N, C-alpha and C. Protein backbone atom coordinates (compact mmCIF):
# COMPACT_ATOMS: atom_id res chain seq x y z
N MET A 1 20.92 6.33 -47.13
CA MET A 1 21.39 6.38 -45.75
C MET A 1 20.89 5.13 -45.04
N SER A 2 21.75 4.52 -44.29
CA SER A 2 21.40 3.26 -43.63
C SER A 2 20.46 3.51 -42.44
N PRO A 3 19.66 2.50 -42.10
CA PRO A 3 18.75 2.65 -40.96
C PRO A 3 19.49 2.93 -39.65
N THR A 4 20.71 2.46 -39.52
CA THR A 4 21.47 2.72 -38.31
C THR A 4 21.79 4.20 -38.16
N VAL A 5 22.17 4.83 -39.26
CA VAL A 5 22.50 6.25 -39.23
C VAL A 5 21.24 7.08 -38.98
N VAL A 6 20.13 6.69 -39.60
CA VAL A 6 18.86 7.39 -39.38
C VAL A 6 18.45 7.27 -37.91
N GLY A 7 18.60 6.09 -37.33
CA GLY A 7 18.28 5.89 -35.92
C GLY A 7 19.18 6.71 -35.01
N LEU A 8 20.45 6.81 -35.37
CA LEU A 8 21.39 7.61 -34.60
C LEU A 8 20.97 9.08 -34.60
N PHE A 9 20.68 9.62 -35.77
CA PHE A 9 20.27 11.02 -35.86
C PHE A 9 18.94 11.26 -35.15
N THR A 10 18.03 10.31 -35.25
CA THR A 10 16.76 10.45 -34.55
C THR A 10 16.97 10.51 -33.04
N GLY A 11 17.80 9.63 -32.54
CA GLY A 11 18.09 9.64 -31.11
C GLY A 11 18.77 10.93 -30.66
N LEU A 12 19.69 11.44 -31.47
CA LEU A 12 20.36 12.69 -31.13
C LEU A 12 19.38 13.86 -31.12
N LEU A 13 18.50 13.91 -32.11
CA LEU A 13 17.52 15.00 -32.15
C LEU A 13 16.53 14.91 -31.00
N LEU A 14 16.11 13.71 -30.63
CA LEU A 14 15.21 13.55 -29.48
C LEU A 14 15.91 13.97 -28.19
N GLY A 15 17.19 13.64 -28.07
CA GLY A 15 17.94 14.05 -26.89
C GLY A 15 18.07 15.56 -26.80
N ILE A 16 18.32 16.22 -27.93
CA ILE A 16 18.40 17.68 -27.94
C ILE A 16 17.05 18.29 -27.56
N ALA A 17 15.96 17.73 -28.10
CA ALA A 17 14.63 18.25 -27.78
C ALA A 17 14.35 18.11 -26.28
N TRP A 18 14.79 17.02 -25.67
CA TRP A 18 14.55 16.80 -24.25
C TRP A 18 15.36 17.79 -23.41
N VAL A 19 16.61 18.01 -23.78
CA VAL A 19 17.47 18.92 -23.01
C VAL A 19 16.97 20.35 -23.14
N VAL A 20 16.61 20.76 -24.34
CA VAL A 20 16.22 22.15 -24.58
C VAL A 20 14.81 22.44 -24.08
N GLY A 21 13.86 21.54 -24.39
CA GLY A 21 12.46 21.85 -24.11
C GLY A 21 11.83 21.09 -22.97
N GLY A 22 12.51 20.13 -22.41
CA GLY A 22 11.93 19.35 -21.33
C GLY A 22 11.27 18.08 -21.83
N PHE A 23 10.61 17.40 -20.91
CA PHE A 23 10.02 16.10 -21.22
C PHE A 23 8.90 16.19 -22.25
N TYR A 24 8.05 17.20 -22.16
CA TYR A 24 6.92 17.31 -23.10
C TYR A 24 7.39 17.62 -24.51
N ALA A 25 8.46 18.37 -24.64
CA ALA A 25 9.03 18.60 -25.97
C ALA A 25 9.60 17.30 -26.53
N PHE A 26 10.18 16.49 -25.66
CA PHE A 26 10.69 15.18 -26.08
C PHE A 26 9.55 14.30 -26.59
N VAL A 27 8.47 14.24 -25.83
CA VAL A 27 7.33 13.40 -26.22
C VAL A 27 6.70 13.93 -27.52
N GLY A 28 6.55 15.24 -27.61
CA GLY A 28 5.99 15.83 -28.83
C GLY A 28 6.85 15.55 -30.04
N THR A 29 8.15 15.65 -29.88
CA THR A 29 9.07 15.37 -30.98
C THR A 29 8.99 13.90 -31.38
N ALA A 30 8.90 13.01 -30.41
CA ALA A 30 8.81 11.59 -30.71
C ALA A 30 7.51 11.25 -31.44
N VAL A 31 6.40 11.85 -31.02
CA VAL A 31 5.11 11.59 -31.68
C VAL A 31 5.13 12.12 -33.11
N LEU A 32 5.62 13.34 -33.30
CA LEU A 32 5.69 13.90 -34.65
C LEU A 32 6.65 13.11 -35.54
N GLY A 33 7.72 12.60 -34.96
CA GLY A 33 8.64 11.76 -35.71
C GLY A 33 7.98 10.46 -36.16
N ALA A 34 7.18 9.87 -35.28
CA ALA A 34 6.47 8.63 -35.63
C ALA A 34 5.44 8.88 -36.73
N ILE A 35 4.74 10.01 -36.65
CA ILE A 35 3.77 10.36 -37.69
C ILE A 35 4.48 10.58 -39.02
N GLY A 36 5.60 11.27 -38.99
CA GLY A 36 6.37 11.49 -40.21
C GLY A 36 6.88 10.19 -40.80
N PHE A 37 7.30 9.26 -39.94
CA PHE A 37 7.74 7.95 -40.40
C PHE A 37 6.62 7.21 -41.11
N LEU A 38 5.42 7.22 -40.53
CA LEU A 38 4.28 6.54 -41.15
C LEU A 38 3.87 7.19 -42.47
N VAL A 39 3.89 8.52 -42.52
CA VAL A 39 3.57 9.21 -43.77
C VAL A 39 4.59 8.85 -44.84
N GLY A 40 5.86 8.78 -44.48
CA GLY A 40 6.89 8.38 -45.43
C GLY A 40 6.68 6.98 -45.95
N LYS A 41 6.27 6.06 -45.08
CA LYS A 41 5.99 4.68 -45.51
C LYS A 41 4.80 4.63 -46.46
N VAL A 42 3.76 5.43 -46.19
CA VAL A 42 2.59 5.47 -47.07
C VAL A 42 2.97 6.03 -48.42
N VAL A 43 3.72 7.11 -48.44
CA VAL A 43 4.12 7.74 -49.70
C VAL A 43 5.01 6.80 -50.51
N ALA A 44 5.88 6.04 -49.84
CA ALA A 44 6.77 5.11 -50.53
C ALA A 44 6.02 3.86 -51.00
N GLY A 45 4.78 3.69 -50.57
CA GLY A 45 3.99 2.53 -50.98
C GLY A 45 4.24 1.29 -50.16
N GLU A 46 4.90 1.42 -49.02
CA GLU A 46 5.18 0.26 -48.18
C GLU A 46 4.03 -0.07 -47.24
N ILE A 47 3.12 0.89 -47.03
CA ILE A 47 1.94 0.67 -46.19
C ILE A 47 0.72 1.06 -47.02
N ASP A 48 -0.27 0.18 -47.05
CA ASP A 48 -1.50 0.43 -47.80
C ASP A 48 -2.64 0.69 -46.81
N LEU A 49 -3.21 1.89 -46.87
CA LEU A 49 -4.26 2.26 -45.93
C LEU A 49 -5.67 2.10 -46.49
N THR A 50 -5.81 1.62 -47.71
CA THR A 50 -7.15 1.51 -48.29
C THR A 50 -8.10 0.62 -47.49
N PRO A 51 -7.67 -0.49 -46.86
CA PRO A 51 -8.63 -1.26 -46.06
C PRO A 51 -9.17 -0.47 -44.86
N TYR A 52 -8.37 0.46 -44.34
CA TYR A 52 -8.79 1.23 -43.17
C TYR A 52 -9.58 2.47 -43.54
N LEU A 53 -9.40 2.95 -44.76
CA LEU A 53 -10.09 4.15 -45.20
C LEU A 53 -11.36 3.84 -45.98
N GLY A 54 -11.64 2.58 -46.24
CA GLY A 54 -12.87 2.20 -46.92
C GLY A 54 -12.75 2.17 -48.42
N GLY A 55 -11.58 2.41 -48.98
CA GLY A 55 -11.40 2.42 -50.42
C GLY A 55 -11.41 1.03 -51.04
N GLY A 56 -11.12 0.02 -50.26
CA GLY A 56 -11.04 -1.33 -50.80
C GLY A 56 -12.36 -2.05 -50.85
N SER A 57 -13.42 -1.50 -50.25
CA SER A 57 -14.69 -2.21 -50.19
C SER A 57 -15.65 -1.80 -51.29
N ARG A 58 -15.27 -0.88 -52.15
CA ARG A 58 -16.16 -0.45 -53.23
C ARG A 58 -16.16 -1.48 -54.36
N ARG A 59 -17.35 -1.72 -54.89
CA ARG A 59 -17.49 -2.67 -55.99
C ARG A 59 -17.99 -1.93 -57.22
N SER A 60 -17.48 -2.31 -58.38
CA SER A 60 -17.99 -1.71 -59.62
C SER A 60 -19.25 -2.44 -60.06
N ARG A 61 -20.16 -1.70 -60.60
CA ARG A 61 -21.46 -2.29 -61.01
C ARG A 61 -21.51 -2.54 -62.48
C-alpha cells in the first residue's frame, strides 16, 4: 500500500475519532497512531534503538 493511501486512511480515521469522541479522542488517537508507527519502524528494522537503550555500549572482555 502506498504512503499516500496510508496517509489518507490515517486522516479519515483521525477525523472520525474527532467527530465521535471530541478533541481529546482525536489527540489520543493521533498519539497512539504515532506510537504504532514508531513500533512498526523498529520491528521493520528501519530504526535502531540500541544507542538509546544502552545495548550498544557493552564491550566483550
